[in-house]
Amino acid sequence: MRGGRHIAAVTDASFDLAPGECLALVGESGCGKSVLASALLGLLPGNARTAGAAVLTGTPADGSPRPGAAGSAPLPGIDLLTATERELARSVRGRRVGLVPQSPAAHLTPVRTVRAQLEETVRELTDVPRHELRSAAEGAAERAAFPADHLDRYPHQLSGGLAQRAATALALVGEAPLLIADEPTTGLDRDLVDRTVDELRRHADDGRALLMITHDLAAAERIADRVAVMYAGRIVELADAAEFFGTPGPRHPYARGLLDALPERAFAPIPGLPPELGALPDGCAFAARCPHATAACATVPEPVDGVACHHVPTDAQAHAQEPADA
């Protein structure tokens, strides 16, 4: 709620995410991606309201990513949207769901060094012996490409990129069965982007689930198994990553526009701006920016085969016939 008005920041978002899989959630800034992540972890403002379900299925009590591991009794499934703050704080955040936050500086304790925060996190989330905390913390930092000679610095002494890497190191410590990475490559140069997403990919390859929220389509292409495209609070396309970035390519006009805007592709930005979430138009929210809009777009399209668009067949066929250098 804002100014006495109800604003639907995310509507009808539906997807699943399996162990060992990476789902990239992409879209322009302000489309609701980070709101979705905050909802899953119970981090929305007090006046926010959620509906529906976000079920985290049972996971082994020993932290192993694979249910049924020897010597581990599965933890019960939990609906993240109805869980109490006590449940989320004590048994979910960090343990069953890790988070690389969008604003890492706000999540780092300002009066403690990075080393101290890593050691504390290792102590809380793992069974590493006390005398091995230092080396475990340094190992976590190395995984996130955080330089060892900066471990004894305080958050205010870090650049934005270093704060991002510190937050990534903290998120990886617990080996949570589900990791939510919200813009994990912000402030990093290309080499560090690749190193960071490769480490996140390894997290998934070890049998854990990864939800990566990003506007960096190159990073998404590098590690994602599937891609969900969000526009104005709705998921408008859900597709296999290989098909999305390759052939046949995106099917929703907005998703195609995102790829066409890349310098290595058509370098043609989508005209206009996204609507404000508090002033969404009737019907398809993308219609005002879409070259294929018709009178049918006055109603909200229902997803069909993962795409919410009234003109998917026509547009997909036309796009497939475009010249390769179009």
Coordinates of C-alpha atoms in Angstrom, one line a residue:
M1 CA 0.0 0.0 0.0
R2 CA 1.3 3.5 -0.9
G3 CA -0.4 6.7 0.0
G4 CA -3.6 4.9 0.9
R5 CA -3.7 3.1 -2.4
H6 CA -3.2 -0.6 -3.0
I7 CA -0.4 -1.3 -5.5
A8 CA -0.1 -4.8 -7.1
A9 CA 3.7 -5.0 -7.3
V10 CA 3.7 -8.7 -8.4
T11 CA 0.6 -10.5 -9.8
D12 CA 0.1 -14.2 -10.8
A13 CA 3.7 -15.1 -10.6
S14 CA 3.9 -18.9 -11.0
F15 CA 6.9 -21.1 -11.5
D16 CA 8.7 -24.0 -10.0
L17 CA 12.4 -24.5 -9.3
A18 CA 14.1 -27.9 -8.9
P19 CA 17.3 -28.9 -7.2
G20 CA 20.2 -28.5 -9.5
E21 CA 18.5 -25.9 -11.6
C22 CA 19.0 -22.2 -12.2
L23 CA 16.1 -19.9 -13.1
A24 CA 17.0 -16.4 -14.3
L25 CA 14.3 -13.8 -13.6
V26 CA 14.9 -10.9 -15.9
G27 CA 13.3 -7.6 -16.8
E28 CA 13.7 -3.8 -16.6
S29 CA 14.2 -2.1 -13.3
G30 CA 11.0 -1.6 -11.4
C31 CA 9.1 -4.5 -12.8
G32 CA 8.8 -6.3 -9.5
K33 CA 11.7 -8.8 -9.5
S34 CA 13.2 -7.7 -6.2
V35 CA 9.7 -7.4 -4.6
L36 CA 9.2 -11.1 -5.4
A37 CA 12.5 -12.0 -3.7
S38 CA 11.6 -10.0 -0.6
A39 CA 8.2 -11.7 -0.4
L40 CA 9.8 -15.2 -0.5
L41 CA 12.0 -14.3 2.5
G42 CA 9.4 -12.3 4.5
L43 CA 11.4 -9.0 4.0
L44 CA 8.5 -6.9 2.7
P45 CA 7.4 -3.7 4.6
G46 CA 4.9 -4.2 7.3
N47 CA 2.0 -2.8 5.3
A48 CA 2.6 -5.2 2.4
R49 CA 0.2 -8.1 1.8
T50 CA 0.8 -11.4 0.0
A51 CA -1.5 -14.0 -1.3
G52 CA -1.0 -17.5 -2.8
A53 CA 1.6 -19.9 -1.9
A54 CA 5.4 -20.3 -2.1
V55 CA 6.2 -23.8 -1.0
L56 CA 9.7 -24.9 -0.1
T57 CA 9.7 -28.6 -0.1
G58 CA 11.3 -30.8 2.5
T59 CA 15.1 -30.7 2.7
P60 CA 17.5 -32.9 4.7
A61 CA 18.2 -31.8 8.2
D62 CA 21.9 -32.0 7.7
G63 CA 21.9 -29.3 5.1
S64 CA 22.6 -31.7 2.2
P65 CA 21.0 -30.4 -1.0
R66 CA 19.5 -33.8 -1.9
P67 CA 16.5 -35.2 0.0
G68 CA 17.0 -38.6 1.3
A69 CA 20.7 -38.3 1.9
A70 CA 22.0 -41.0 4.3
G71 CA 21.7 -40.1 7.9
S72 CA 19.4 -37.1 7.3
A73 CA 15.8 -36.8 8.2
P74 CA 14.0 -34.5 5.8
L75 CA 12.8 -31.2 7.2
P76 CA 9.1 -30.5 6.6
G77 CA 8.0 -28.4 3.7
I78 CA 7.0 -24.8 4.5
D79 CA 5.0 -22.1 2.8
L80 CA 7.2 -19.1 2.9
L81 CA 4.3 -16.7 2.5
T82 CA 2.5 -17.9 5.6
A83 CA 5.5 -18.7 7.8
T84 CA 5.9 -16.6 10.9
E85 CA 8.8 -14.2 11.4
R86 CA 10.2 -16.6 14.0
E87 CA 10.1 -19.5 11.6
L88 CA 11.8 -17.5 8.9
A89 CA 14.5 -16.1 11.2
R90 CA 15.3 -19.3 13.0
S91 CA 15.1 -22.0 10.3
V92 CA 14.7 -20.5 6.8
R93 CA 16.9 -17.5 6.2
G94 CA 20.5 -18.5 5.6
R95 CA 19.8 -22.2 6.4
R96 CA 17.2 -23.2 3.9
V97 CA 17.2 -20.1 1.7
G98 CA 20.3 -18.0 1.2
L99 CA 20.2 -14.5 -0.2
V100 CA 22.7 -12.4 -2.1
P101 CA 20.9 -9.0 -1.5
Q102 CA 20.5 -6.3 -4.1
S103 CA 21.9 -3.7 -1.8
P104 CA 24.8 -5.5 0.0
A105 CA 26.0 -2.5 2.0
A106 CA 22.6 -2.3 3.8
H107 CA 22.9 -6.0 4.8
L108 CA 26.5 -5.9 6.1
T109 CA 27.0 -5.0 9.8
P110 CA 28.8 -1.6 9.7
V111 CA 30.8 -2.0 13.0
R112 CA 32.2 -5.5 12.2
T113 CA 34.9 -6.5 9.7
V114 CA 34.1 -8.7 6.8
R115 CA 36.2 -11.5 8.4
A116 CA 34.3 -11.3 11.7
Q117 CA 31.0 -11.5 9.8
L118 CA 32.1 -14.4 7.8
E119 CA 33.4 -16.3 10.8
E120 CA 30.1 -15.6 12.7
T121 CA 28.1 -16.9 9.7
V122 CA 30.2 -20.0 9.4
R123 CA 29.8 -20.7 13.2
E124 CA 26.0 -20.2 13.0
L125 CA 25.3 -22.2 9.8
T126 CA 27.9 -25.0 9.8
D127 CA 29.5 -27.5 12.1
V128 CA 33.1 -26.3 11.4
P129 CA 35.2 -26.6 14.6
R130 CA 36.0 -23.3 16.2
H131 CA 39.7 -23.6 15.5
E132 CA 38.9 -23.8 11.7
L133 CA 36.6 -20.8 11.5
R134 CA 39.4 -18.5 10.2
S135 CA 40.3 -20.8 7.3
A136 CA 36.7 -21.5 6.5
A137 CA 35.9 -17.8 6.4
E138 CA 38.9 -17.3 4.1
G139 CA 37.7 -20.1 1.9
A140 CA 34.2 -18.6 1.6
A141 CA 35.8 -15.2 0.6
E142 CA 37.9 -17.0 -2.1
R143 CA 34.8 -18.6 -3.6
A144 CA 33.3 -15.1 -4.1
A145 CA 36.6 -13.6 -5.4
F146 CA 36.8 -11.4 -2.3
P147 CA 40.5 -10.5 -1.7
A148 CA 42.0 -11.9 1.4
D149 CA 43.9 -8.6 2.1
H150 CA 40.5 -6.8 2.5
L151 CA 39.0 -9.3 5.0
D152 CA 39.9 -7.1 8.0
R153 CA 38.2 -4.0 6.5
Y154 CA 34.8 -2.6 7.6
P155 CA 31.9 -2.3 5.1
H156 CA 32.3 1.5 4.7
Q157 CA 35.9 0.8 3.5
L158 CA 34.7 -1.3 0.6
S159 CA 33.8 -0.3 -2.9
G160 CA 30.4 -1.3 -4.2
G161 CA 31.9 -4.2 -6.1
L162 CA 33.7 -5.5 -3.0
A163 CA 30.6 -5.1 -0.9
Q164 CA 28.8 -7.2 -3.5
R165 CA 31.4 -9.9 -3.3
A166 CA 31.4 -9.9 0.5
A167 CA 27.6 -10.4 0.5
T168 CA 28.0 -13.3 -2.0
A169 CA 30.5 -14.9 0.2
L170 CA 28.2 -14.7 3.2
A171 CA 25.3 -16.1 1.2
L172 CA 27.3 -19.1 0.0
V173 CA 28.4 -20.1 3.5
G174 CA 25.3 -22.0 4.5
E175 CA 25.1 -24.1 1.3
A176 CA 21.3 -23.4 1.4
P177 CA 19.1 -25.7 -0.7
L178 CA 17.7 -22.6 -2.3
L179 CA 19.8 -19.5 -3.1
I180 CA 18.2 -16.3 -4.2
A181 CA 20.8 -14.0 -5.9
D182 CA 19.3 -10.5 -6.4
E183 CA 21.5 -8.6 -9.0
P184 CA 24.6 -10.5 -7.8
T185 CA 26.9 -8.9 -10.5
T186 CA 26.2 -5.2 -9.8
G187 CA 29.4 -3.2 -9.7
L188 CA 31.6 -6.0 -11.1
D189 CA 33.7 -5.9 -14.2
R190 CA 33.1 -8.6 -16.9
D191 CA 35.8 -11.0 -15.6
L192 CA 34.4 -10.8 -12.1
V193 CA 30.8 -11.2 -13.4
D194 CA 31.8 -14.4 -15.1
R195 CA 33.7 -15.7 -12.0
T196 CA 30.7 -14.9 -9.8
V197 CA 28.1 -16.5 -11.9
D198 CA 30.3 -19.5 -12.5
E199 CA 30.5 -20.0 -8.7
L200 CA 26.7 -19.6 -8.4
R201 CA 26.4 -22.2 -11.2
R202 CA 28.5 -24.6 -9.2
H203 CA 26.2 -24.0 -6.2
A204 CA 23.3 -25.3 -8.4
D205 CA 25.4 -28.1 -10.0
D206 CA 25.9 -29.5 -6.5
G207 CA 22.2 -30.2 -6.4
R208 CA 20.8 -26.9 -5.0
A209 CA 18.3 -24.5 -6.6
L210 CA 19.3 -21.0 -7.7
L211 CA 16.9 -18.1 -8.5
M212 CA 19.0 -15.4 -10.1
I213 CA 17.4 -12.0 -10.5
T214 CA 19.3 -9.9 -13.0
H215 CA 19.2 -7.3 -15.7
D216 CA 22.5 -8.8 -17.1
L217 CA 21.3 -11.0 -19.9
A218 CA 24.8 -12.1 -20.7
A219 CA 25.2 -13.5 -17.2
A220 CA 21.8 -15.1 -17.4
E221 CA 22.7 -16.8 -20.7
R222 CA 25.9 -18.1 -19.1
I223 CA 24.3 -20.0 -16.3
A224 CA 20.5 -20.3 -16.6
D225 CA 18.6 -23.4 -17.4
R226 CA 15.4 -21.5 -17.7
V227 CA 14.4 -17.8 -18.1
A228 CA 11.4 -16.0 -16.7
V229 CA 10.7 -12.6 -18.1
M230 CA 8.8 -10.1 -15.9
Y231 CA 7.1 -7.0 -17.1
A232 CA 4.9 -4.7 -14.9
G233 CA 4.7 -7.2 -12.1
R234 CA 3.8 -10.2 -14.3
I235 CA 5.8 -13.0 -15.7
V236 CA 5.1 -12.7 -19.5
E237 CA 7.4 -15.6 -20.7
L238 CA 8.9 -18.7 -19.1
A239 CA 11.2 -20.5 -21.4
D240 CA 14.1 -22.9 -21.7
A241 CA 17.3 -20.8 -21.7
A242 CA 18.9 -22.5 -24.7
E243 CA 15.8 -21.8 -26.8
F244 CA 15.4 -18.3 -25.4
F245 CA 18.9 -17.2 -26.2
G246 CA 19.3 -19.3 -29.3
T247 CA 16.7 -20.8 -31.6
P248 CA 13.7 -20.1 -31.9
G249 CA 14.4 -17.2 -29.5
P250 CA 11.9 -15.4 -27.2
R251 CA 8.3 -15.5 -28.2
H252 CA 6.9 -12.5 -26.3
P253 CA 7.4 -9.1 -28.0
Y254 CA 8.8 -7.6 -24.8
A255 CA 11.3 -10.5 -24.3
R256 CA 12.4 -10.1 -27.9
G257 CA 12.9 -6.4 -27.3
L258 CA 15.1 -7.1 -24.4
L259 CA 17.5 -9.2 -26.5
D260 CA 17.3 -6.8 -29.5
A261 CA 18.4 -4.0 -27.2
L262 CA 21.8 -5.6 -26.5
P263 CA 24.8 -4.1 -28.3
E264 CA 25.9 -7.5 -29.6
R265 CA 22.5 -7.9 -31.2
A266 CA 20.3 -5.3 -32.9
F267 CA 21.2 -2.5 -30.4
A268 CA 17.6 -1.3 -30.7
P269 CA 16.1 -0.2 -27.4
I270 CA 12.5 -0.8 -26.7
P271 CA 10.6 2.6 -27.2
G272 CA 8.9 4.2 -24.3
L273 CA 9.0 3.4 -20.6
P274 CA 7.3 0.8 -18.5
P275 CA 4.1 1.9 -16.7
E276 CA 4.1 2.7 -13.0
L277 CA 3.0 -0.2 -11.0
G278 CA 0.5 2.0 -9.3
A279 CA -1.1 3.1 -12.6
L280 CA -1.2 0.0 -14.8
P281 CA -3.4 0.3 -17.9
D282 CA -6.3 -2.0 -18.5
G283 CA -5.4 -5.0 -20.6
C284 CA -1.8 -5.9 -21.6
A285 CA 0.6 -3.6 -19.8
F286 CA 3.1 -3.8 -22.7
A287 CA 0.5 -2.8 -25.4
A288 CA 1.6 0.9 -25.5
R289 CA 5.1 -0.1 -26.4
C290 CA 4.4 -3.0 -28.6
P291 CA 4.4 -2.7 -32.4
H292 CA 2.0 -5.7 -32.7
A293 CA -0.8 -4.3 -30.4
T294 CA -4.4 -4.7 -31.5
A295 CA -7.8 -4.2 -30.0
A296 CA -7.4 -7.7 -28.5
C297 CA -4.7 -6.2 -26.1
A298 CA -7.4 -4.4 -24.2
T299 CA -7.8 -7.6 -22.1
V300 CA -5.0 -9.1 -20.0
P301 CA -3.6 -12.2 -21.9
E302 CA -3.5 -15.5 -20.1
P303 CA -0.3 -17.5 -20.3
V304 CA -0.3 -20.2 -23.0
D305 CA 2.7 -22.5 -23.2
G306 CA 4.6 -20.2 -21.0
V307 CA 3.8 -16.9 -22.9
A308 CA 1.3 -14.3 -21.9
C309 CA 0.6 -12.6 -25.2
H310 CA -2.4 -12.4 -27.6
H311 CA -0.2 -12.6 -30.7
V312 CA 2.4 -15.2 -29.9
P313 CA 1.8 -17.4 -33.0
T314 CA 1.8 -14.5 -35.5
D315 CA 4.7 -12.8 -33.9
A316 CA 6.8 -15.9 -33.5
Q317 CA 6.3 -16.9 -37.1
A318 CA 7.2 -13.3 -38.3
H319 CA 10.2 -13.2 -36.1
A320 CA 11.5 -16.5 -37.4
Q321 CA 11.3 -15.1 -40.9
E322 CA 13.3 -12.0 -40.2
P323 CA 16.8 -11.7 -41.8
A324 CA 19.6 -12.7 -39.5
D325 CA 21.0 -9.2 -39.4
A326 CA 17.7 -7.5 -38.7

